[in-house]
Amino acid sequence: MARNIQSLERAAAMLRLLAGGERRLGLSDIASSLGLAKGTAHGILRTLQQEGFVEQDDASGRYQLGAELLRLGTTYLDVHELRARALVWTDDLARSSGESTHLGVLHQQGVLIVHHVFRPDDSRQVLEIGAMQPLHCTALGKVLSAYDPVAHSEALESDRKAFTDRTVCELDEFEQILDITRARGYAADVEETWEGVASIAAPIHDRRRMPVGAVGITGAVERLCRDGELRPELIAAVRDCARAVSRDLGAGRF
């Protein structure tokens, strides 16, 4: 029988420890919990950190799980099941709204676009699959921050940069926006990220009723808004699309 590789066993035990205990642990805590010398534990942590599986807080020096591990943990759903389940519904949303449709998931303190349906006209457009959007000001990002505790934490710890004079950067105001998002079931971005551009997004849940992504539409303010307000029929269309994908993922009726 082939022998197990001890360093890999120790790395796996370290990841389980970080996943199951306090959000952040110091080197001494990790070493003592696993019965390792500090030098050995530090070497493994340094390697995991270089690969993105572990992150170290600059202020406290404590360690936590890294974004790369979170990305790998959701790769199957994000790339396969989530995108596959959303294909028909996002096509329908783009067609009914007349706007481009995006499907996003949490990745590295931002929103990773995993599917993009072009606006159904003859205008020149750029495929945005693989692009990253900020959590604090985009509609997709606000939805993830409102419903996903990990995304919420990432948004609070990230640099909430001002992209326009409408961008909300202050923590208290941002939290109020997330409360509103949860109360009404969708998020909006009206010139908070790009001038002249508005977005609407809603959350997607899986069979455990856990948030796994967000879907939304993006377009010119004059098309998405009427009399200074987002058009209610577009809000309804986005929410219906999110519910349909969620149902296909086994979430049941929301």
C-alpha positions as a Python dict, from the first residue, in 0.01 Angstrom:
ca = {
    (1, 'M'): (0, 0, 0),
    (2, 'A'): (129, 345, -91),
    (3, 'R'): (228, 564, 204),
    (4, 'N'): (50, 893, 268),
    (5, 'I'): (250, 1211, 225),
    (6, 'Q'): (285, 1358, 572),
    (7, 'S'): (317, 1722, 464),
    (8, 'L'): (-10, 1698, 268),
    (9, 'E'): (-186, 1537, 563),
    (10, 'R'): (-67, 1820, 786),
    (11, 'A'): (-176, 2084, 535),
    (12, 'A'): (-521, 1923, 510),
    (13, 'A'): (-550, 1915, 889),
    (14, 'M'): (-452, 2282, 902),
    (15, 'L'): (-722, 2378, 651),
    (16, 'R'): (-983, 2182, 845),
    (17, 'L'): (-876, 2357, 1165),
    (18, 'L'): (-910, 2701, 1005),
    (19, 'A'): (-1247, 2606, 859),
    (20, 'G'): (-1394, 2470, 1180),
    (21, 'G'): (-1277, 2701, 1454),
    (22, 'E'): (-1249, 3073, 1505),
    (23, 'R'): (-1237, 3283, 1192),
    (24, 'R'): (-866, 3360, 1246),
    (25, 'L'): (-598, 3166, 1435),
    (26, 'G'): (-244, 3254, 1534),
    (27, 'L'): (64, 3045, 1456),
    (28, 'S'): (96, 2921, 1816),
    (29, 'D'): (-271, 2815, 1827),
    (30, 'I'): (-238, 2624, 1500),
    (31, 'A'): (88, 2455, 1597),
    (32, 'S'): (-34, 2346, 1941),
    (33, 'S'): (-372, 2225, 1812),
    (34, 'L'): (-204, 2000, 1554),
    (35, 'G'): (92, 1897, 1770),
    (36, 'L'): (346, 2056, 1537),
    (37, 'A'): (662, 2255, 1597),
    (38, 'K'): (614, 2623, 1521),
    (39, 'G'): (875, 2610, 1245),
    (40, 'T'): (697, 2319, 1073),
    (41, 'A'): (356, 2486, 1103),
    (42, 'H'): (494, 2815, 972),
    (43, 'G'): (648, 2645, 670),
    (44, 'I'): (318, 2480, 576),
    (45, 'L'): (124, 2802, 633),
    (46, 'R'): (369, 2997, 418),
    (47, 'T'): (324, 2750, 131),
    (48, 'L'): (-55, 2755, 163),
    (49, 'Q'): (-44, 3134, 170),
    (50, 'Q'): (164, 3149, -148),
    (51, 'E'): (-94, 2931, -322),
    (52, 'G'): (-384, 3148, -201),
    (53, 'F'): (-537, 2880, 22),
    (54, 'V'): (-455, 3075, 341),
    (55, 'E'): (-441, 3448, 409),
    (56, 'Q'): (-262, 3632, 691),
    (57, 'D'): (-410, 3941, 852),
    (58, 'D'): (-149, 4219, 839),
    (59, 'A'): (-255, 4376, 1169),
    (60, 'S'): (-287, 4069, 1392),
    (61, 'G'): (-67, 3819, 1207),
    (62, 'R'): (-343, 3560, 1238),
    (63, 'Y'): (-436, 3320, 959),
    (64, 'Q'): (-767, 3244, 787),
    (65, 'L'): (-887, 3051, 483),
    (66, 'G'): (-800, 3218, 154),
    (67, 'A'): (-1017, 3314, -140),
    (68, 'E'): (-858, 3054, -367),
    (69, 'L'): (-989, 2776, -144),
    (70, 'L'): (-1335, 2929, -151),
    (71, 'R'): (-1317, 2951, -530),
    (72, 'L'): (-1213, 2587, -564),
    (73, 'G'): (-1485, 2482, -321),
    (74, 'T'): (-1756, 2632, -539),
    (75, 'T'): (-1601, 2566, -881),
    (76, 'Y'): (-1829, 2274, -965),
    (77, 'L'): (-2144, 2468, -889),
    (78, 'D'): (-2023, 2800, -1031),
    (79, 'V'): (-1889, 2674, -1360),
    (80, 'H'): (-2110, 2374, -1420),
    (81, 'E'): (-2444, 2352, -1244),
    (82, 'L'): (-2510, 2721, -1176),
    (83, 'R'): (-2419, 2834, -1527),
    (84, 'A'): (-2595, 2539, -1691),
    (85, 'R'): (-2915, 2599, -1493),
    (86, 'A'): (-2906, 2971, -1572),
    (87, 'L'): (-2847, 2952, -1950),
    (88, 'V'): (-3208, 2948, -2066),
    (89, 'W'): (-3332, 3190, -1801),
    (90, 'T'): (-3059, 3449, -1863),
    (91, 'D'): (-3126, 3433, -2236),
    (92, 'D'): (-3494, 3496, -2167),
    (93, 'L'): (-3410, 3785, -1932),
    (94, 'A'): (-3189, 3954, -2191),
    (95, 'R'): (-3458, 3912, -2454),
    (96, 'S'): (-3745, 4038, -2238),
    (97, 'S'): (-3554, 4331, -2085),
    (98, 'G'): (-3360, 4429, -2393),
    (99, 'E'): (-3045, 4461, -2176),
    (100, 'S'): (-2727, 4264, -2117),
    (101, 'T'): (-2748, 3999, -1847),
    (102, 'H'): (-2472, 3893, -1608),
    (103, 'L'): (-2435, 3599, -1371),
    (104, 'G'): (-2186, 3656, -1089),
    (105, 'V'): (-2033, 3469, -795),
    (106, 'L'): (-1809, 3572, -506),
    (107, 'H'): (-1435, 3557, -574),
    (108, 'Q'): (-1137, 3734, -413),
    (109, 'Q'): (-1326, 4023, -250),
    (110, 'G'): (-1522, 4086, -567),
    (111, 'V'): (-1779, 3950, -811),
    (112, 'L'): (-1656, 3715, -1080),
    (113, 'I'): (-1871, 3722, -1396),
    (114, 'V'): (-1926, 3358, -1498),
    (115, 'H'): (-2188, 3415, -1767),
    (116, 'H'): (-2280, 3710, -1987),
    (117, 'V'): (-2562, 3742, -2240),
    (118, 'F'): (-2531, 4034, -2483),
    (119, 'R'): (-2797, 4299, -2516),
    (120, 'P'): (-3019, 4178, -2805),
    (121, 'D'): (-2943, 4453, -3054),
    (122, 'D'): (-2676, 4521, -3315),
    (123, 'S'): (-2456, 4738, -3093),
    (124, 'R'): (-2090, 4651, -3046),
    (125, 'Q'): (-2037, 4473, -2712),
    (126, 'V'): (-1747, 4308, -2528),
    (127, 'L'): (-1781, 3967, -2364),
    (128, 'E'): (-1726, 4011, -1989),
    (129, 'I'): (-1695, 3650, -1870),
    (130, 'G'): (-1403, 3638, -1628),
    (131, 'A'): (-1426, 4010, -1545),
    (132, 'M'): (-1433, 4123, -1182),
    (133, 'Q'): (-1673, 4375, -1030),
    (134, 'P'): (-1656, 4537, -684),
    (135, 'L'): (-1882, 4417, -403),
    (136, 'H'): (-1976, 4750, -247),
    (137, 'C'): (-2124, 4942, -539),
    (138, 'T'): (-2244, 4707, -815),
    (139, 'A'): (-2590, 4554, -801),
    (140, 'L'): (-2445, 4201, -820),
    (141, 'G'): (-2199, 4282, -543),
    (142, 'K'): (-2460, 4431, -312),
    (143, 'V'): (-2682, 4126, -351),
    (144, 'L'): (-2397, 3890, -265),
    (145, 'S'): (-2295, 4112, 30),
    (146, 'A'): (-2653, 4120, 158),
    (147, 'Y'): (-2721, 3746, 143),
    (148, 'D'): (-2381, 3574, 171),
    (149, 'P'): (-2202, 3614, 508),
    (150, 'V'): (-1863, 3553, 348),
    (151, 'A'): (-1926, 3818, 82),
    (152, 'H'): (-2049, 4054, 352),
    (153, 'S'): (-1727, 4010, 548),
    (154, 'E'): (-1517, 4057, 234),
    (155, 'A'): (-1704, 4377, 146),
    (156, 'L'): (-1647, 4519, 494),
    (157, 'E'): (-1276, 4442, 484),
    (158, 'S'): (-1216, 4560, 127),
    (159, 'D'): (-1123, 4909, 15),
    (160, 'R'): (-1461, 5061, -68),
    (161, 'K'): (-1334, 5287, -343),
    (162, 'A'): (-1540, 5573, -488),
    (163, 'F'): (-1592, 5525, -861),
    (164, 'T'): (-1836, 5816, -905),
    (165, 'D'): (-1980, 6085, -678),
    (166, 'R'): (-2273, 5848, -611),
    (167, 'T'): (-2063, 5559, -476),
    (168, 'V'): (-2145, 5471, -116),
    (169, 'C'): (-1823, 5413, 78),
    (170, 'E'): (-1916, 5477, 441),
    (171, 'L'): (-1978, 5163, 644),
    (172, 'D'): (-2303, 5269, 814),
    (173, 'E'): (-2464, 5380, 489),
    (174, 'F'): (-2345, 5063, 314),
    (175, 'E'): (-2502, 4846, 586),
    (176, 'Q'): (-2830, 5036, 548),
    (177, 'I'): (-2825, 4960, 176),
    (178, 'L'): (-2777, 4591, 249),
    (179, 'D'): (-3073, 4600, 489),
    (180, 'I'): (-3286, 4755, 213),
    (181, 'T'): (-3161, 4495, -34),
    (182, 'R'): (-3266, 4208, 193),
    (183, 'A'): (-3603, 4370, 262),
    (184, 'R'): (-3699, 4418, -101),
    (185, 'G'): (-3518, 4118, -253),
    (186, 'Y'): (-3303, 4298, -508),
    (187, 'A'): (-3019, 4548, -534),
    (188, 'A'): (-2971, 4852, -756),
    (189, 'D'): (-2674, 5047, -887),
    (190, 'V'): (-2762, 5377, -1050),
    (191, 'E'): (-2439, 5546, -1162),
    (192, 'E'): (-2254, 5424, -852),
    (193, 'T'): (-1995, 5233, -1053),
    (194, 'W'): (-2013, 5380, -1403),
    (195, 'E'): (-2163, 5716, -1498),
    (196, 'G'): (-2469, 5682, -1717),
    (197, 'V'): (-2509, 5312, -1634),
    (198, 'A'): (-2762, 5140, -1407),
    (199, 'S'): (-2798, 4779, -1291),
    (200, 'I'): (-3053, 4560, -1112),
    (201, 'A'): (-2966, 4224, -951),
    (202, 'A'): (-3129, 3953, -741),
    (203, 'P'): (-2991, 3655, -543),
    (204, 'I'): (-2978, 3292, -652),
    (205, 'H'): (-3010, 3019, -387),
    (206, 'D'): (-2935, 2648, -398),
    (207, 'R'): (-3124, 2347, -257),
    (208, 'R'): (-3003, 2434, 94),
    (209, 'R'): (-3144, 2785, 52),
    (210, 'M'): (-2785, 2915, 58),
    (211, 'P'): (-2687, 3208, -168),
    (212, 'V'): (-2465, 3085, -450),
    (213, 'G'): (-2468, 3376, -693),
    (214, 'A'): (-2658, 3668, -836),
    (215, 'V'): (-2811, 3756, -1170),
    (216, 'G'): (-2874, 4102, -1304),
    (217, 'I'): (-2918, 4332, -1599),
    (218, 'T'): (-2707, 4635, -1691),
    (219, 'G'): (-2785, 4921, -1928),
    (220, 'A'): (-2812, 5292, -1981),
    (221, 'V'): (-2984, 5487, -1706),
    (222, 'E'): (-3240, 5630, -1946),
    (223, 'R'): (-3350, 5278, -2041),
    (224, 'L'): (-3357, 5121, -1694),
    (225, 'C'): (-3512, 5422, -1520),
    (226, 'R'): (-3832, 5616, -1572),
    (227, 'D'): (-3899, 5946, -1397),
    (228, 'G'): (-3591, 5895, -1182),
    (229, 'E'): (-3693, 5547, -1062),
    (230, 'L'): (-3601, 5198, -1177),
    (231, 'R'): (-3871, 5053, -1398),
    (232, 'P'): (-4077, 4809, -1189),
    (233, 'E'): (-4125, 4566, -1480),
    (234, 'L'): (-3747, 4529, -1510),
    (235, 'I'): (-3712, 4468, -1135),
    (236, 'A'): (-3981, 4201, -1159),
    (237, 'A'): (-3811, 4037, -1458),
    (238, 'V'): (-3476, 4015, -1276),
    (239, 'R'): (-3635, 3872, -962),
    (240, 'D'): (-3835, 3620, -1166),
    (241, 'C'): (-3516, 3507, -1339),
    (242, 'A'): (-3335, 3462, -1006),
    (243, 'R'): (-3628, 3263, -864),
    (244, 'A'): (-3640, 3042, -1173),
    (245, 'V'): (-3268, 2957, -1153),
    (246, 'S'): (-3302, 2897, -778),
    (247, 'R'): (-3592, 2658, -837),
    (248, 'D'): (-3386, 2469, -1095),
    (249, 'L'): (-3109, 2437, -833),
    (250, 'G'): (-3362, 2282, -595),
    (251, 'A'): (-3433, 2584, -376),
    (252, 'G'): (-3809, 2554, -409),
    (253, 'R'): (-4038, 2855, -413),
    (254, 'F'): (-3921, 3193, -272),
}
